[in-house]
Short mmCIF file of C-alpha atoms in Angstrom, two decimals:
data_model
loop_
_atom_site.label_atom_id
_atom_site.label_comp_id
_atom_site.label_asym_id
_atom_site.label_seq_id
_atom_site.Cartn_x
_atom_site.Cartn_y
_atom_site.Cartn_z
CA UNK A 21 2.43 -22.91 7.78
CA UNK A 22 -0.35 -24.65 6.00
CA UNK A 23 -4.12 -23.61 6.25
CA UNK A 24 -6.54 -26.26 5.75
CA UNK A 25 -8.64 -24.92 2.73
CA UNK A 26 -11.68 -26.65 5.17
CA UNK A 27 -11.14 -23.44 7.51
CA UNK A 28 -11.01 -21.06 5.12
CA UNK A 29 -14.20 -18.66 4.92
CA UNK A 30 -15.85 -19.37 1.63
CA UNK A 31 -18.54 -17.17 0.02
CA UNK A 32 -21.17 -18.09 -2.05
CA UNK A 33 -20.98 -14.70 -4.51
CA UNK A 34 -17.42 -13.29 -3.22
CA UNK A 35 -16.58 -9.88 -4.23
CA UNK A 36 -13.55 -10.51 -5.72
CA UNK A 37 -12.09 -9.15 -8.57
CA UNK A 38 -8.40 -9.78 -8.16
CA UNK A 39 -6.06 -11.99 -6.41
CA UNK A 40 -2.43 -11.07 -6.38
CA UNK A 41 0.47 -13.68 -5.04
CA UNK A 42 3.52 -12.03 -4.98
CA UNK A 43 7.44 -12.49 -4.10
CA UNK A 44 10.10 -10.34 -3.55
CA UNK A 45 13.41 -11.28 -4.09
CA UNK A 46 17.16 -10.48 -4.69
CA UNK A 47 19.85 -12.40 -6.79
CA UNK A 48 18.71 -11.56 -10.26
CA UNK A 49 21.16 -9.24 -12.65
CA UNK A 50 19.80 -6.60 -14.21
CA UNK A 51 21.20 -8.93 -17.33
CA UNK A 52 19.07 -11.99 -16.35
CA UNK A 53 16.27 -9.68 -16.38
CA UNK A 54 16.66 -7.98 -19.79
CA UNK A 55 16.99 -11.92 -21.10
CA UNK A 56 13.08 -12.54 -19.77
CA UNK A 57 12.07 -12.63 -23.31
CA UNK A 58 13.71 -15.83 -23.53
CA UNK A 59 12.20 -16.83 -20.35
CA UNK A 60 8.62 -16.36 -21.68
CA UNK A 61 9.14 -17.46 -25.02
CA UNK A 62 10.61 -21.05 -24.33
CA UNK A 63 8.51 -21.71 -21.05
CA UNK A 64 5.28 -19.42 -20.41
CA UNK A 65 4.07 -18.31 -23.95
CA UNK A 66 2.01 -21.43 -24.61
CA UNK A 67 -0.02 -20.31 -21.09
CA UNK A 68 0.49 -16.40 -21.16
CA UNK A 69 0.11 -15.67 -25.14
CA UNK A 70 0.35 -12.09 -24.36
CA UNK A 71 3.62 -10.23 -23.61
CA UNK A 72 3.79 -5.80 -22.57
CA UNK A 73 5.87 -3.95 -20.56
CA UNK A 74 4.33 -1.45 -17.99
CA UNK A 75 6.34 0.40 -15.38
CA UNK A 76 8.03 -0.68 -12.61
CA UNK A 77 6.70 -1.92 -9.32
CA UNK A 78 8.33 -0.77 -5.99
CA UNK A 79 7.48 -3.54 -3.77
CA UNK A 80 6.46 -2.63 -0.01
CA UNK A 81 8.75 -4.02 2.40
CA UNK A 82 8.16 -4.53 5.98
CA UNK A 83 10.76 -4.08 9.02
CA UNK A 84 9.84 -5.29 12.14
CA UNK A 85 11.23 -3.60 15.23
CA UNK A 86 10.99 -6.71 17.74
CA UNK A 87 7.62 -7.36 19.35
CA UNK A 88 6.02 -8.24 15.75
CA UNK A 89 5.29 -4.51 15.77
CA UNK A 90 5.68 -3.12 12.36
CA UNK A 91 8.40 0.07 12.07
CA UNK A 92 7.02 2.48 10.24
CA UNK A 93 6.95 4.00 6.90
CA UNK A 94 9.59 6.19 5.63
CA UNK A 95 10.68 8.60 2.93
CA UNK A 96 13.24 7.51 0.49
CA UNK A 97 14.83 9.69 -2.05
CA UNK A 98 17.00 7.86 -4.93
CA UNK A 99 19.26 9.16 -7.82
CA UNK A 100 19.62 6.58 -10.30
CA UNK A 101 21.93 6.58 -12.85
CA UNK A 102 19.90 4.93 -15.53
CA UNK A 103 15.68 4.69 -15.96
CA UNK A 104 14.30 1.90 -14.01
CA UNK A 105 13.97 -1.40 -15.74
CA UNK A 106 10.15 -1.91 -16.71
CA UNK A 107 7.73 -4.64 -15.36
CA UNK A 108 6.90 -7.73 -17.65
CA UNK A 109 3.44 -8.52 -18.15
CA UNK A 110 2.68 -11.53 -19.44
CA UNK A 111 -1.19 -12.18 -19.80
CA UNK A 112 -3.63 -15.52 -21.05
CA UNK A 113 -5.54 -15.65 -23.58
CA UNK A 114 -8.62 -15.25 -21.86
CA UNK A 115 -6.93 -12.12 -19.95
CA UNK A 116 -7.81 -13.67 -16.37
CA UNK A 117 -4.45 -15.29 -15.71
CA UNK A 118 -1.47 -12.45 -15.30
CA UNK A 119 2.07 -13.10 -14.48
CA UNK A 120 4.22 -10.29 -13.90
CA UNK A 121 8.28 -9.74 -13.40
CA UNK A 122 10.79 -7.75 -12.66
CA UNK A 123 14.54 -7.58 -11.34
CA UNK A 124 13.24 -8.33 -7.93
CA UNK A 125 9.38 -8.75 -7.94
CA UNK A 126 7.31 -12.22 -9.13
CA UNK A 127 3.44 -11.94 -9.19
CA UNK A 128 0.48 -14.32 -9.85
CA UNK A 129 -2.81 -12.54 -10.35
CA UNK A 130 -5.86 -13.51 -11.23
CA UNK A 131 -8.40 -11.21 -12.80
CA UNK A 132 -12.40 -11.16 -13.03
CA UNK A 133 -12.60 -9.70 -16.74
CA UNK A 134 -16.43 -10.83 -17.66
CA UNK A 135 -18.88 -11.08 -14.76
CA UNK A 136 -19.24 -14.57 -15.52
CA UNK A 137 -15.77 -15.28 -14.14
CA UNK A 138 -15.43 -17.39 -11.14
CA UNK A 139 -12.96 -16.93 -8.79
CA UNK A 140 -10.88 -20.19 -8.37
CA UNK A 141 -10.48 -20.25 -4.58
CA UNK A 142 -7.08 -19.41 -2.78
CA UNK A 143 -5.59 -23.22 -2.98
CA UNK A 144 -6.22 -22.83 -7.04
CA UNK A 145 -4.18 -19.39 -6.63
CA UNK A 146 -1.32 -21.05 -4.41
CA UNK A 147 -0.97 -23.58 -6.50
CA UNK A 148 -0.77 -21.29 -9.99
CA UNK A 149 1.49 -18.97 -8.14
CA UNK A 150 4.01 -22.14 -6.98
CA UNK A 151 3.37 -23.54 -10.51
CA UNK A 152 4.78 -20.04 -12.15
CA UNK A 153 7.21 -18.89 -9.29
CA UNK A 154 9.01 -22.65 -9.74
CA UNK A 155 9.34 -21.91 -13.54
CA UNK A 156 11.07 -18.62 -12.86
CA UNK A 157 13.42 -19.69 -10.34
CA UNK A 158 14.30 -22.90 -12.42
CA UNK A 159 15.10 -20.35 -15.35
CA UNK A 160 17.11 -17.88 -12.96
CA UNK A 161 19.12 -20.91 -11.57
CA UNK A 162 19.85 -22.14 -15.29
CA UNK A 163 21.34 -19.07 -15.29
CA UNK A 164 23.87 -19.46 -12.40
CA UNK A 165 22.07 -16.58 -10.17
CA UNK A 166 19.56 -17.10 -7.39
CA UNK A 167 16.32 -15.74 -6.66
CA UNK A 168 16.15 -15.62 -3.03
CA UNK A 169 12.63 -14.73 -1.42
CA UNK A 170 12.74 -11.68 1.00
CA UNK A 171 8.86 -11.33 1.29
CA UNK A 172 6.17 -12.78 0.21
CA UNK A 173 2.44 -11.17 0.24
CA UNK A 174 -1.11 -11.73 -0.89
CA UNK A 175 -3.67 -8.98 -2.02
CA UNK A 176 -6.95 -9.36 -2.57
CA UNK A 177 -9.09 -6.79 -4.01
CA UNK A 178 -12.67 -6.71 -3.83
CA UNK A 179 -15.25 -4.25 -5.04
CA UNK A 180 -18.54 -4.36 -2.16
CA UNK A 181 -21.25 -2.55 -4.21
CA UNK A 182 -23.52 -0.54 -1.97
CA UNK A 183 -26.42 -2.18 0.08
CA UNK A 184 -29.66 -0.01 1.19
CA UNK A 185 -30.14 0.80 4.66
CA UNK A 186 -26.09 -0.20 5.30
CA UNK A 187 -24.29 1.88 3.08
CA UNK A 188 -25.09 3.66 0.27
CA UNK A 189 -22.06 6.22 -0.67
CA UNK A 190 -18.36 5.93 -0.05
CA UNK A 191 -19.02 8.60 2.75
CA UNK A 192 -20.66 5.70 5.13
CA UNK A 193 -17.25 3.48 4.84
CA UNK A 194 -17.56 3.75 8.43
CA UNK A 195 -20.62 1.67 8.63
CA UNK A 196 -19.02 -1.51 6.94
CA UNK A 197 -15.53 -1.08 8.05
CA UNK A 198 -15.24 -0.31 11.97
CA UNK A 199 -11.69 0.57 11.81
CA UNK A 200 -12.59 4.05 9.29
CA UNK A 201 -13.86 5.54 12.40
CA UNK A 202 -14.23 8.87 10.63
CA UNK A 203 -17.12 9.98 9.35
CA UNK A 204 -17.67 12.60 6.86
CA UNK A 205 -20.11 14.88 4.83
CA UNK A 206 -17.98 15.29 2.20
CA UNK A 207 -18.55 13.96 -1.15
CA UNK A 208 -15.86 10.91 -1.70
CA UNK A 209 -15.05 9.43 -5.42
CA UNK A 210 -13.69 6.19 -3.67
CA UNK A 211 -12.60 4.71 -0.10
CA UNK A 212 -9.44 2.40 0.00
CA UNK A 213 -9.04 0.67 3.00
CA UNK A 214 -5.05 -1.23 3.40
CA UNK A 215 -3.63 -3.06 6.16
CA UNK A 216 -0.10 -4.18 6.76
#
């Protein structure tokens, strides 16, 4: 389902600092992987200059239980008989622009780097994130394997900087967020707040 971008809540200053559209998937070898070199140097290089590896990324899945009510979390304990394959980075020249893959992860982020940066608006980020995702599955397919989407998500991260009288230390969370009921005296480095 389509959201008319005229309904979407748009801010004059937003606090965003990254945008992250994301896929996972199955289909792709772990040899189609290790070939993503090729992948970035004969269709994303021109865009995405940059090329690192950083670890990997396990992807949160959900599992509904019927009802659209979420199961929960478990604990998962895995012996593998090799080291994880890494997570490709591939970045812009300007560093705002990041596309990153692995054997079963795709992401599109965009990144505020100066403060100068302006957020391009979530129809920009769809459309960068179908733009990239196509390339990748048009090089997996060339490849006689299939990426086949099992999830999709979108993150946003945003950094609220205090305001007098509302909030002033990470302690009062509770003031902007109504769901951190607690309150605390104790002296807090950060507050992350995540919803599935």
């Amino acid at each position: 389902m389509r959201v008319d971008s005229s309904e979407i809540v748009t801010f004059v200053d937003p606090p965003v600092v990254e945008v992250v559209a994301a896929v996972s998937f199955s289909g792709m070898s772990n040899a189609t992987f290790l070939s993503s070199g090729d992948l970035w140097r004969s269709r994303l290089q021109a865009g995405f200059p940059s090329l690192e590896l950083q670890g990997s990324n396990d992807p949160q899945t959900e599992t509904f239980t019927g009802e659209g009510a979420v199961a929960p979390a478990g604990f998962a304990f895995t012996v593998l008989q090799a080291p994880p394959l890494p997570r490709v980075w591939m970045t812009s020249a300007d560093g705002q622009e990041l596309l990153q893959l692995q054997s079963n992860w795709f992401a599109a982020n965009w990144r505020k780097v100066r403060p100068e940066d302006e957020y391009s608006r979530w129809p920009g980020r769809l459309k960068a994130f179908e733009r990239n995702w196509a390339v990748v599955d048009q090089w997996v397919s060339g490849r006689g394997e299939r990426a086949l989407p099992t999830q999709c998500e979108v993150t946003y991260i945003n950094h609220i900087t205090p305001v007098a009288g509302l909030w002033e230390e990470h302690k009062d969370s509770h003031r902007m967020f109504k769901t951190a009921s607690f309150k605390t005296r104790l002296e807090m480095e950060s507050f992350s707040w995540q919803t599935h």
